[in-house]
Short mmCIF file of C-alpha atoms and ligand atoms in Angstrom, two decimals:
data_model
loop_
_atom_site.label_atom_id
_atom_site.label_comp_id
_atom_site.label_asym_id
_atom_site.label_seq_id
_atom_site.Cartn_x
_atom_site.Cartn_y
_atom_site.Cartn_z
CA MET A 207 -9.31 50.86 -93.70
CA LYS A 208 -10.23 48.49 -90.92
CA LEU A 209 -8.46 49.11 -87.62
CA THR A 210 -7.79 45.39 -87.18
CA LYS A 211 -5.82 45.38 -90.46
CA LEU A 212 -3.90 48.47 -89.50
CA VAL A 213 -2.84 47.11 -86.11
CA ALA A 214 -1.87 43.78 -87.66
CA ALA A 215 0.58 45.61 -89.92
CA LEU A 216 2.29 47.41 -87.01
CA PRO A 217 5.13 45.82 -84.98
CA ASP A 218 3.86 43.41 -82.31
CA GLU A 219 3.89 45.03 -78.85
CA LYS A 220 5.85 42.04 -77.52
CA SER A 221 8.77 42.98 -79.76
CA PHE A 222 9.53 46.11 -77.75
CA SER A 223 7.22 46.52 -74.77
CA SER A 224 8.48 45.82 -71.31
CA ALA A 225 5.32 46.90 -69.54
CA ARG A 226 4.65 44.82 -66.46
CA PRO A 227 1.74 42.34 -66.64
CA TYR A 228 0.27 43.96 -63.49
CA PHE A 229 -0.01 47.41 -61.96
CA ASN A 230 0.33 48.81 -58.45
CA HIS A 231 -2.78 48.26 -56.39
CA ALA A 232 -1.45 49.85 -53.22
CA VAL A 233 1.89 51.40 -52.37
CA GLU A 234 3.82 52.25 -49.25
CA PHE A 235 6.07 55.26 -48.92
CA LYS A 236 9.51 54.68 -47.48
CA SER A 237 10.88 56.62 -44.53
CA ILE A 238 13.77 58.97 -45.18
CA PHE A 239 17.16 58.28 -43.59
CA SER A 240 20.64 59.54 -44.40
CA ALA A 241 23.76 57.49 -45.06
CA ALA A 242 25.21 58.79 -41.78
CA GLU A 243 22.15 57.55 -39.85
CA ARG A 244 22.35 54.13 -41.52
CA ALA A 245 26.08 53.88 -40.80
CA LYS A 246 25.49 54.68 -37.13
CA MET A 247 22.78 52.04 -36.90
CA LEU A 248 25.00 49.44 -38.59
CA GLU A 249 27.69 50.09 -36.00
CA GLN A 250 25.10 49.60 -33.27
CA VAL A 251 24.02 46.22 -34.68
CA GLY A 252 27.60 44.97 -35.09
CA PHE A 253 27.44 45.19 -38.89
CA ASN A 254 25.07 42.24 -39.05
CA VAL A 255 22.59 43.25 -41.74
CA PHE A 256 19.90 40.89 -40.39
CA PHE A 257 19.60 43.17 -37.35
CA PHE A 258 19.33 46.36 -39.39
CA PRO A 259 15.80 47.87 -39.10
CA SER A 260 14.05 47.44 -42.46
CA GLU A 261 12.30 50.76 -41.96
CA MET A 262 15.66 52.47 -42.50
CA ILE A 263 16.17 50.86 -45.92
CA THR A 264 15.83 53.62 -48.49
CA GLY A 265 16.96 51.53 -51.48
CA CYS A 266 16.03 47.90 -52.22
CA ASP A 267 15.77 45.27 -49.53
CA LEU A 268 17.25 42.25 -51.30
CA LEU A 269 18.09 40.28 -48.17
CA SER A 270 15.64 37.56 -49.14
CA ASP A 271 12.94 36.65 -51.64
CA SER A 272 11.30 34.64 -48.85
CA GLY A 273 8.04 35.90 -47.38
CA THR A 274 8.67 39.30 -48.98
CA THR A 275 6.13 38.89 -51.79
CA THR A 276 3.69 41.67 -52.52
CA MET A 277 0.32 39.90 -52.59
CA THR A 278 -2.25 40.51 -55.31
CA ASN A 279 -5.67 42.04 -54.73
CA GLU A 280 -7.19 38.57 -55.21
CA GLN A 281 -5.07 37.34 -52.30
CA TRP A 282 -6.01 40.26 -50.07
CA ALA A 283 -9.65 39.63 -50.93
CA ALA A 284 -9.24 35.92 -50.14
CA LEU A 285 -7.66 36.82 -46.79
CA HIS A 286 -10.91 38.46 -45.74
CA LEU A 287 -12.79 35.26 -46.52
CA GLY A 288 -10.58 33.24 -44.13
CA ASP A 289 -12.45 30.76 -42.00
CA GLU A 290 -10.89 30.45 -38.54
CA ALA A 291 -12.71 27.27 -37.50
CA TYR A 292 -10.56 24.92 -35.43
CA GLY A 293 -11.27 21.85 -37.56
CA SER A 294 -11.51 21.52 -41.35
CA ASN A 295 -11.85 25.20 -42.23
CA LYS A 296 -13.10 26.28 -45.65
CA GLY A 297 -9.63 27.22 -46.92
CA TYR A 298 -8.28 23.76 -46.19
CA PHE A 299 -10.54 22.28 -48.87
CA LEU A 300 -9.65 25.00 -51.37
CA LEU A 301 -5.97 24.42 -50.67
CA LYS A 302 -6.37 20.67 -51.14
CA GLU A 303 -7.90 21.15 -54.59
CA GLN A 304 -5.23 23.68 -55.53
CA ILE A 305 -2.33 21.44 -54.38
CA LYS A 306 -3.78 18.59 -56.44
CA ALA A 307 -4.20 20.84 -59.47
CA THR A 308 -0.68 22.26 -59.19
CA PHE A 309 1.42 19.26 -58.16
CA GLY A 310 -0.70 16.19 -58.91
CA GLU A 311 -3.69 14.30 -57.54
CA LYS A 312 -1.58 11.92 -55.47
CA PHE A 313 -0.11 14.55 -53.15
CA PHE A 314 -3.26 15.31 -51.13
CA ASN A 315 -5.59 12.53 -49.98
CA GLU A 316 -9.22 13.18 -49.13
CA HIS A 317 -9.65 14.19 -45.49
CA THR A 318 -11.81 11.09 -45.05
CA ALA A 319 -8.87 8.80 -45.98
CA ASN A 320 -6.95 7.01 -43.24
CA LEU A 321 -3.56 7.86 -44.71
CA GLN A 322 -2.66 11.51 -44.17
CA ASN A 323 -0.09 12.49 -46.77
CA ALA A 324 -0.34 16.30 -46.80
CA PHE A 325 1.05 18.29 -43.88
CA ILE A 326 0.63 22.04 -43.60
CA PHE A 327 3.36 23.83 -41.63
CA HIS A 328 4.06 27.45 -40.86
CA GLN A 329 7.21 27.53 -42.98
CA GLY A 330 9.75 25.40 -44.83
CA ARG A 331 12.13 24.65 -41.99
CA ALA A 332 9.26 23.34 -39.83
CA CYS A 333 8.52 20.71 -42.53
CA GLU A 334 12.22 19.87 -42.66
CA ASN A 335 12.41 19.38 -38.94
CA ALA A 336 9.33 17.15 -38.97
CA LEU A 337 10.70 14.94 -41.73
CA PHE A 338 14.29 14.70 -40.51
CA SER A 339 13.36 14.15 -36.89
CA VAL A 340 11.28 11.09 -37.79
CA LEU A 341 13.93 9.86 -40.24
CA GLY A 342 16.67 10.38 -37.64
CA LYS A 343 14.96 7.76 -35.50
CA LEU A 344 15.60 5.08 -38.16
CA GLY A 345 19.11 4.59 -36.78
CA PRO A 346 22.69 5.89 -36.85
CA GLY A 347 24.97 6.48 -39.84
CA LEU A 348 22.38 8.00 -42.19
CA ILE A 349 23.24 10.37 -45.04
CA ILE A 350 20.93 12.64 -47.06
CA PRO A 351 22.51 13.72 -50.36
CA SER A 352 21.34 16.69 -52.41
CA ASN A 353 22.32 18.84 -55.35
CA GLY A 354 22.68 21.55 -52.65
CA HIS A 355 20.90 21.70 -49.30
CA PHE A 356 19.75 25.11 -48.16
CA ASP A 357 21.36 26.20 -44.87
CA THR A 358 18.29 25.51 -42.69
CA THR A 359 17.80 22.16 -44.41
CA HIS A 360 21.43 21.30 -43.74
CA ALA A 361 21.08 22.38 -40.12
CA ASN A 362 17.84 20.42 -39.62
CA ILE A 363 19.38 17.26 -41.06
CA GLU A 364 22.47 17.52 -38.89
CA ALA A 365 20.45 18.44 -35.79
CA ASN A 366 18.85 15.01 -36.18
CA LYS A 367 22.23 13.28 -36.37
CA ILE A 368 22.06 12.60 -40.10
CA ALA A 369 24.91 13.68 -42.39
CA ALA A 370 23.94 16.27 -45.04
CA LEU A 371 25.90 15.94 -48.27
CA ASN A 372 26.02 18.41 -51.18
CA LEU A 373 26.77 17.00 -54.61
CA PHE A 374 26.98 20.26 -56.58
CA SER A 375 27.39 20.00 -60.32
CA HIS A 376 31.04 20.53 -61.30
CA GLU A 377 29.74 23.11 -63.80
CA LEU A 378 28.71 25.42 -60.98
CA LYS A 379 32.28 26.56 -60.44
CA ASP A 380 33.23 26.44 -64.10
CA GLU A 381 33.11 30.01 -65.39
CA ASP A 382 33.58 28.82 -68.95
CA SER A 383 30.59 26.50 -68.83
CA ASN A 384 27.51 27.97 -70.47
CA SER A 385 25.22 25.25 -69.14
CA HIS A 386 21.77 26.56 -68.30
CA PHE A 387 21.38 23.94 -65.57
CA LYS A 388 24.25 24.46 -63.17
CA GLY A 389 21.89 23.51 -60.34
CA ASN A 390 21.98 19.84 -61.37
CA MET A 391 23.06 17.03 -59.08
CA ASP A 392 26.49 15.60 -59.90
CA ILE A 393 25.33 12.26 -61.31
CA VAL A 394 28.74 10.56 -61.15
CA ARG A 395 29.19 11.29 -57.45
CA PHE A 396 25.57 10.38 -56.74
CA LYS A 397 25.95 6.97 -58.41
CA GLU A 398 29.19 6.27 -56.54
CA LEU A 399 27.55 7.18 -53.25
CA LEU A 400 24.54 4.97 -53.84
CA LYS A 401 26.67 2.04 -54.91
CA THR A 402 28.34 1.82 -51.52
CA ARG A 403 25.97 3.58 -49.11
CA HIS A 404 22.42 3.15 -50.42
CA LYS A 405 21.34 1.33 -47.25
CA ASN A 406 22.26 4.46 -45.25
CA ILE A 407 20.27 6.84 -47.43
CA PRO A 408 16.66 7.19 -46.23
CA VAL A 409 15.86 9.74 -48.94
CA ALA A 410 17.70 11.80 -51.58
CA PHE A 411 16.91 15.47 -52.23
CA LEU A 412 16.87 17.78 -55.22
CA THR A 413 16.52 21.49 -54.40
CA LEU A 414 14.60 23.43 -57.07
CA THR A 415 16.10 25.87 -57.86
CA ASN A 416 19.45 25.29 -56.20
CA ASN A 417 19.56 28.25 -53.80
CA THR A 418 22.91 27.42 -52.19
CA GLY A 419 24.29 26.69 -55.65
CA GLY A 420 23.65 30.13 -57.10
CA GLY A 421 19.87 29.86 -57.59
CA GLN A 422 20.58 27.73 -60.65
CA PRO A 423 17.87 25.47 -62.07
CA VAL A 424 17.83 21.70 -62.39
CA SER A 425 17.04 20.16 -65.79
CA MET A 426 14.23 17.68 -66.37
CA GLU A 427 16.89 15.31 -67.64
CA ASN A 428 18.74 15.52 -64.32
CA ILE A 429 15.51 15.06 -62.35
CA LYS A 430 14.69 11.97 -64.43
CA GLU A 431 18.20 10.54 -64.12
CA VAL A 432 18.41 11.10 -60.34
CA SER A 433 14.96 9.56 -59.95
CA LYS A 434 15.93 6.51 -62.03
CA ILE A 435 19.17 5.93 -60.13
CA SER A 436 17.59 6.34 -56.71
CA LYS A 437 14.72 4.05 -57.63
CA SER A 438 17.15 1.36 -58.76
CA TYR A 439 18.61 1.40 -55.22
CA ASP A 440 15.20 1.60 -53.54
CA VAL A 441 15.92 5.13 -52.27
CA PRO A 442 12.96 7.56 -52.33
CA LEU A 443 13.49 10.96 -53.94
CA PHE A 444 12.16 14.28 -52.63
CA PHE A 445 12.17 17.83 -53.92
CA ASP A 446 12.87 20.85 -51.79
CA ALA A 447 10.40 22.60 -54.05
CA CYS A 448 10.50 26.22 -52.82
CA ARG A 449 11.08 27.68 -56.30
CA PHE A 450 9.39 25.05 -58.44
CA VAL A 451 7.76 27.46 -60.89
CA GLU A 452 11.00 29.33 -61.50
CA ASN A 453 12.70 25.99 -62.17
CA ALA A 454 9.94 25.01 -64.61
CA TRP A 455 10.40 28.26 -66.53
CA PHE A 456 14.08 27.46 -67.19
CA ILE A 457 13.13 23.99 -68.42
CA GLN A 458 10.57 25.54 -70.77
CA GLN A 459 13.08 28.05 -72.11
CA TYR A 460 16.25 26.03 -72.38
CA GLU A 461 15.62 22.31 -72.40
CA PRO A 462 15.04 20.67 -75.78
CA GLY A 463 11.45 19.51 -76.24
CA TYR A 464 9.80 21.81 -73.67
CA LYS A 465 9.32 25.10 -75.56
CA SER A 466 5.76 24.30 -76.53
CA LYS A 467 4.77 22.81 -73.15
CA SER A 468 2.93 24.93 -70.63
CA ILE A 469 4.47 25.80 -67.26
CA LYS A 470 1.65 23.86 -65.61
CA ALA A 471 2.38 20.73 -67.67
CA ILE A 472 6.13 20.97 -66.96
CA ILE A 473 5.45 21.21 -63.22
CA ARG A 474 3.22 18.14 -63.33
CA GLU A 475 5.96 16.21 -65.14
CA MET A 476 8.63 17.34 -62.64
CA PHE A 477 6.55 16.13 -59.70
CA SER A 478 5.75 12.83 -61.39
CA TYR A 479 9.36 11.75 -60.71
CA VAL A 480 9.39 12.25 -56.92
CA ASP A 481 7.97 10.44 -53.91
CA GLY A 482 7.40 13.56 -51.87
CA PHE A 483 8.44 17.15 -51.36
CA THR A 484 8.96 19.83 -48.76
CA ILE A 485 8.17 23.41 -49.66
CA SER A 486 8.35 26.86 -48.18
CA PHE A 487 5.37 28.66 -49.71
CA LYS A 488 7.10 31.94 -48.82
CA LYS A 489 8.75 31.69 -52.23
CA ASP A 490 6.69 30.31 -55.12
CA GLY A 491 3.55 30.12 -52.96
CA LEU A 492 3.46 33.92 -53.28
CA VAL A 493 2.65 34.33 -49.60
CA ASN A 494 4.31 35.85 -46.57
CA MET A 495 4.09 32.70 -44.44
CA GLY A 496 3.46 29.00 -45.06
CA GLY A 497 5.04 25.64 -45.74
CA GLY A 498 4.12 22.05 -46.52
CA LEU A 499 5.29 18.46 -46.63
CA PHE A 500 3.59 16.23 -49.17
CA LEU A 501 3.99 12.49 -49.75
CA LYS A 502 2.89 10.77 -52.96
CA ASN A 503 0.19 8.36 -51.81
CA ASP A 504 1.53 5.42 -53.84
CA GLY A 505 5.19 6.50 -53.88
CA LEU A 506 8.25 4.61 -52.68
CA PHE A 507 8.51 6.68 -49.50
CA VAL A 508 5.11 5.69 -48.05
CA LYS A 509 5.66 2.09 -49.18
CA LYS A 510 9.08 1.86 -47.60
CA TYR A 511 8.16 3.68 -44.39
CA PRO A 512 4.47 2.90 -43.77
CA LYS A 513 4.63 4.15 -40.16
CA ILE A 514 6.12 7.53 -40.95
CA PRO A 515 2.92 9.31 -42.08
CA ASP A 516 1.36 8.67 -38.69
CA ALA A 517 4.55 9.76 -36.91
CA LEU A 518 4.39 12.98 -38.95
CA THR A 519 0.75 13.52 -37.98
CA ASN A 520 1.69 13.15 -34.31
CA TYR A 521 4.57 15.58 -34.77
CA GLN A 522 2.28 18.05 -36.54
CA ILE A 523 -0.42 17.93 -33.86
CA VAL A 524 2.08 18.37 -31.03
CA LYS A 525 4.19 21.09 -32.66
CA GLU A 526 1.91 22.94 -35.09
CA GLY A 527 -1.80 22.15 -35.04
CA HIS A 528 -4.56 19.87 -36.26
CA PRO A 529 -3.81 18.42 -39.72
CA SER A 530 -6.52 20.57 -41.29
CA TYR A 531 -4.71 23.82 -40.52
CA GLY A 532 -1.21 22.79 -39.40
CA GLY A 533 0.77 25.90 -38.59
CA LEU A 534 -1.41 28.39 -40.47
CA SER A 535 -4.40 30.59 -39.73
CA GLY A 536 -7.48 30.08 -41.92
CA ARG A 537 -6.86 33.43 -43.62
CA SER A 538 -3.25 32.50 -44.45
CA ILE A 539 -4.48 29.28 -46.03
CA MET A 540 -6.86 31.32 -48.20
CA THR A 541 -4.06 33.59 -49.44
CA LEU A 542 -1.94 30.53 -50.21
CA ALA A 543 -4.64 28.82 -52.28
CA ALA A 544 -5.04 32.07 -54.23
CA GLY A 545 -1.24 32.55 -54.55
CA LEU A 546 -0.72 29.11 -56.06
CA LYS A 547 -3.28 29.97 -58.75
CA ILE A 548 -1.36 33.05 -59.82
CA VAL A 549 2.21 31.83 -59.64
CA THR A 550 1.95 29.34 -62.52
CA ARG A 551 0.54 31.92 -64.93
CA GLU A 552 2.89 32.25 -67.91
CA GLU A 553 2.82 36.06 -67.87
CA TYR A 554 3.64 36.17 -64.16
CA ILE A 555 6.62 33.83 -64.29
CA THR A 556 7.98 35.24 -67.56
CA HIS A 557 7.99 38.73 -66.13
CA ARG A 558 9.37 37.57 -62.80
CA ILE A 559 12.41 35.82 -64.21
CA ASN A 560 13.06 38.44 -66.84
CA GLN A 561 13.21 41.05 -64.10
CA VAL A 562 15.89 39.03 -62.30
CA LEU A 563 17.78 38.36 -65.56
CA ASP A 564 17.64 42.04 -66.52
CA PHE A 565 19.05 43.06 -63.13
CA GLY A 566 21.83 40.45 -63.43
CA ASN A 567 22.70 41.48 -66.97
CA ILE A 568 22.91 45.13 -65.97
CA MET A 569 25.34 44.18 -63.18
CA LYS A 570 27.33 42.13 -65.69
CA LYS A 571 27.44 44.97 -68.22
CA LYS A 572 28.84 47.22 -65.51
CA GLY A 573 31.70 44.72 -65.16
CA ILE A 574 30.60 43.39 -61.75
CA PRO A 575 31.54 39.68 -61.46
CA VAL A 576 28.28 37.78 -61.09
CA LEU A 577 27.52 34.09 -61.44
CA THR A 578 26.26 33.31 -64.93
CA PRO A 579 23.89 32.32 -66.24
CA ILE A 580 21.79 34.41 -63.87
CA GLY A 581 19.53 32.28 -61.64
CA GLY A 582 15.78 32.51 -61.10
CA HIS A 583 15.32 34.44 -57.87
CA ALA A 584 18.57 36.21 -57.20
CA VAL A 585 21.80 37.54 -58.60
CA TYR A 586 24.91 36.10 -56.98
CA LEU A 587 28.02 38.25 -56.88
CA ASP A 588 31.21 36.20 -56.92
CA VAL A 589 33.13 37.56 -53.92
CA ASN A 590 36.44 35.93 -54.85
CA ARG A 591 36.45 37.48 -58.31
CA PHE A 592 35.23 40.82 -56.92
CA PHE A 593 38.27 41.12 -54.64
CA SER A 594 40.75 39.13 -56.75
CA ASP A 595 43.12 42.06 -57.37
CA THR A 596 42.97 43.44 -53.82
CA LEU A 597 44.57 42.52 -50.50
CA MET A 598 41.29 41.03 -49.19
CA LYS A 599 41.93 37.52 -47.85
CA ALA A 600 39.41 34.70 -47.31
CA GLU A 601 39.41 35.28 -43.54
CA ASP A 602 38.70 38.98 -43.97
CA PHE A 603 35.19 38.02 -45.17
CA GLY A 604 35.02 40.57 -47.98
CA GLY A 605 31.33 39.79 -48.55
CA ILE A 606 30.52 41.04 -45.05
CA GLY A 607 32.36 44.35 -45.58
CA LEU A 608 30.74 44.79 -48.98
CA THR A 609 27.18 44.24 -47.75
CA ALA A 610 27.78 46.55 -44.76
CA LEU A 611 29.13 49.36 -46.91
CA LEU A 612 26.41 48.96 -49.55
CA LEU A 613 23.73 49.25 -46.88
CA ALA A 614 25.33 52.17 -45.07
CA ALA A 615 26.29 54.23 -48.10
CA TYR A 616 23.40 53.56 -50.46
CA GLY A 617 20.60 51.92 -48.47
CA HIS A 618 20.47 48.62 -50.38
CA ARG A 619 20.47 45.39 -48.36
CA ALA A 620 22.05 42.20 -49.75
CA CYS A 621 23.17 39.06 -47.97
CA GLU A 622 26.56 37.38 -47.65
CA LEU A 623 26.13 33.70 -48.50
CA GLY A 624 29.69 32.57 -48.68
CA TYR A 625 32.81 32.06 -46.59
CA PHE A 626 31.16 33.50 -43.49
CA ALA A 627 27.61 32.11 -43.79
CA PHE A 628 28.62 28.64 -44.89
CA GLY A 629 32.13 28.44 -43.41
CA GLN A 630 33.08 26.96 -40.07
CA TYR A 631 35.64 27.96 -37.50
CA ASP A 632 37.91 25.12 -36.48
CA LYS A 633 38.62 25.80 -32.80
CA LEU A 634 41.45 23.24 -32.70
CA ASN A 635 43.71 24.96 -35.20
CA GLY A 636 42.12 28.43 -35.18
CA LYS A 637 41.45 28.25 -38.91
CA GLU A 638 38.39 28.60 -41.10
CA ILE A 639 37.03 25.62 -43.02
CA LEU A 640 35.95 27.26 -46.25
CA PRO A 641 32.86 26.16 -48.20
CA GLU A 642 32.87 25.58 -51.96
CA VAL A 643 31.05 28.81 -52.79
CA ASN A 644 31.57 32.46 -51.83
CA PHE A 645 28.71 34.74 -52.87
CA VAL A 646 26.88 37.91 -51.94
CA ARG A 647 23.25 37.31 -52.90
CA PHE A 648 20.82 39.93 -54.19
CA ALA A 649 17.46 38.16 -53.83
CA ILE A 650 14.55 39.80 -55.60
CA PRO A 651 11.22 39.83 -53.74
CA ARG A 652 8.27 38.88 -55.95
CA LEU A 653 6.04 41.66 -57.38
CA ARG A 654 7.70 44.27 -55.16
CA TYR A 655 10.23 46.37 -57.05
CA GLU A 656 10.36 48.06 -60.42
CA LYS A 657 13.26 48.21 -62.85
CA GLN A 658 14.20 51.69 -61.67
CA ASP A 659 14.75 50.37 -58.13
CA LEU A 660 16.99 47.52 -59.24
CA ASP A 661 18.94 49.76 -61.63
CA SER A 662 19.78 51.89 -58.63
CA THR A 663 21.10 48.87 -56.71
CA ALA A 664 23.27 47.88 -59.69
CA GLU A 665 24.70 51.40 -59.93
CA ALA A 666 25.51 51.42 -56.20
CA VAL A 667 27.33 48.08 -56.48
CA LYS A 668 29.27 49.37 -59.46
CA ILE A 669 30.50 52.39 -57.50
CA LEU A 670 31.71 50.10 -54.70
CA TYR A 671 33.32 47.77 -57.25
CA GLU A 672 35.31 50.66 -58.67
CA GLN A 673 36.44 51.49 -55.13
CA ARG A 674 36.88 47.90 -53.94
CA GLU A 675 40.23 48.71 -52.35
CA LYS A 676 38.33 50.80 -49.80
CA ILE A 677 35.89 48.07 -48.72
CA PRO A 678 36.67 47.24 -45.10
CA LYS A 679 37.84 43.87 -43.82
CA ALA A 680 35.56 42.29 -41.25
CA LYS A 681 36.75 41.12 -37.85
CA VAL A 682 34.36 38.75 -36.10
CA VAL A 683 33.85 39.89 -32.52
CA TYR A 684 31.04 37.52 -31.62
CA GLY A 685 29.75 34.17 -32.83
CA ARG A 686 32.54 32.90 -35.06
CA GLU A 687 32.30 29.37 -33.67
CA LEU A 688 28.48 29.20 -33.49
CA PRO A 689 26.30 27.12 -35.83
CA LEU A 690 24.22 29.25 -38.26
CA ARG A 691 26.60 32.02 -37.29
CA HIS A 692 25.65 34.52 -40.00
CA PHE A 693 22.28 35.10 -38.34
CA LYS A 694 23.87 35.91 -35.00
CA ALA A 695 27.44 37.14 -35.38
CA ARG A 696 28.73 40.66 -34.73
CA PHE A 697 31.66 42.31 -36.47
CA GLU A 698 34.03 45.21 -36.37
CA MET A 699 35.37 46.80 -39.53
CA LYS A 700 39.14 46.96 -39.90
N1 LIG B 97 14.72 25.44 -48.73
C1 LIG B 97 15.20 26.41 -49.52
C2 LIG B 97 15.78 26.06 -50.84
C3 LIG B 97 15.14 27.74 -49.10
O1 LIG B 97 15.61 28.69 -49.90
C4 LIG B 97 14.58 28.05 -47.83
C5 LIG B 97 14.53 29.42 -47.34
C6 LIG B 97 14.08 27.00 -47.06
C7 LIG B 97 14.16 25.71 -47.53
C8 LIG B 97 13.46 27.23 -45.69
O2 LIG B 97 12.22 27.82 -45.81
O3 LIG B 97 12.44 30.04 -44.68
O4 LIG B 97 10.21 28.98 -45.02
O5 LIG B 97 11.79 28.07 -43.36
N2 LIG B 97 15.17 30.36 -47.86
C9 LIG B 97 15.17 31.75 -47.51
C10 LIG B 97 16.21 32.49 -48.30
C11 LIG B 97 15.18 32.03 -46.06
O6 LIG B 97 16.46 33.66 -48.00
O7 LIG B 97 16.77 31.94 -49.24
P1 LIG B 97 11.64 28.78 -44.66
#
């Protein structure tokens, strides 16, 4: 009997195998610390997990999926080929070709062209500051709406005296909704806003995936609809495209008509509807540092604001560097060009999201209240449901106590993104202004952990869920009234 016939008769490996599509190329051993040592350190840093030394993390560090990627051997090899010339280094040209191949020809003009439309920055928030500081100069009373601005985006908009507005989908808070696209923009509110205020809106934003809104994806239908409405009011549309590949995967899986389309083709279609985008490459760029701002060379934005590209170039030169390297070293540009090649591979993205979904489903099976459907880069624990049958009140910031105890007891680091991170202290009446969402986020770094690691996080959370009465209330001892307070505040545990 021929072996080919024999193997054809056996079950397909895809029907049962969960082997990763890659293997470990290099590993790093963790240091060993006890729960008592971690608890002592947490006390020293005022229970702010951002200040907790990562070296002491013996479990999973799920504080962020940003810049925490494990690079591939191709990227490490590319790093060694970095060209550190001051002007027009070798990597710049490779990156240009890769950006065009990934997002579309119109997002990166030749370096000989007069119009510069591609701006390399050191990370996402630097692009945001560049864009919003030039837009802020257009005049007072501006608003930038989004399906959900990330916190730094929000802060950068407001720092430039523009109002940042979140138009979350009403399905985001609807536990009974089984929509796969809870990251969508609320179309009804968007239309109403444009009807009366379109002259005050210099640009509208769609964040892919919607990080503040539970890491939920945005459908192609929503992208198309938002693009059509904004165009009809002469308002340019941008993506905050940090997790564009993860968003494309959800479209491929769940949106009618996209099953047979490749991830690459879906991405090209998504970007055909926008006039520009900002991106932190620390996410779906698969690199540890990098960002970019790209304007479609015949899009509404450059037509409406013909002087802005030059203003951005001036900003870039003064704050970051020459346009051909921006805020990045030549070797970082090389790793980015290589990272963008890998991230759109079907086997990479399928494994990536399935790892996050598997982790979320395990949490769910253990009875832990998590936002469903599970998003693309993180699992979001619903703090209000977690503490619903306890004495924990909104102003006790249960998410802070939970993350502190999880880190001290079991060595896993998660991040409160809820009433403390997004809330505001009203000094006049001494009360908290609560945001719409209250989550603890478990963000999964790319290519870093194995199932066994994440299973251990889920088990640790389950133990704390069973003992939720014992989770301490947090008292803010420093920074309650500060902007971006979650990065800086200090607490005591009651
Ligand atoms: N936009 C989104 C949607 C983000 O998630 C982030 C960063 C940024 C912009 C800013 O990019 O960090 O390169 O300056 N998110 C990280 C996180 C920090 O943990 O979610 P950056």
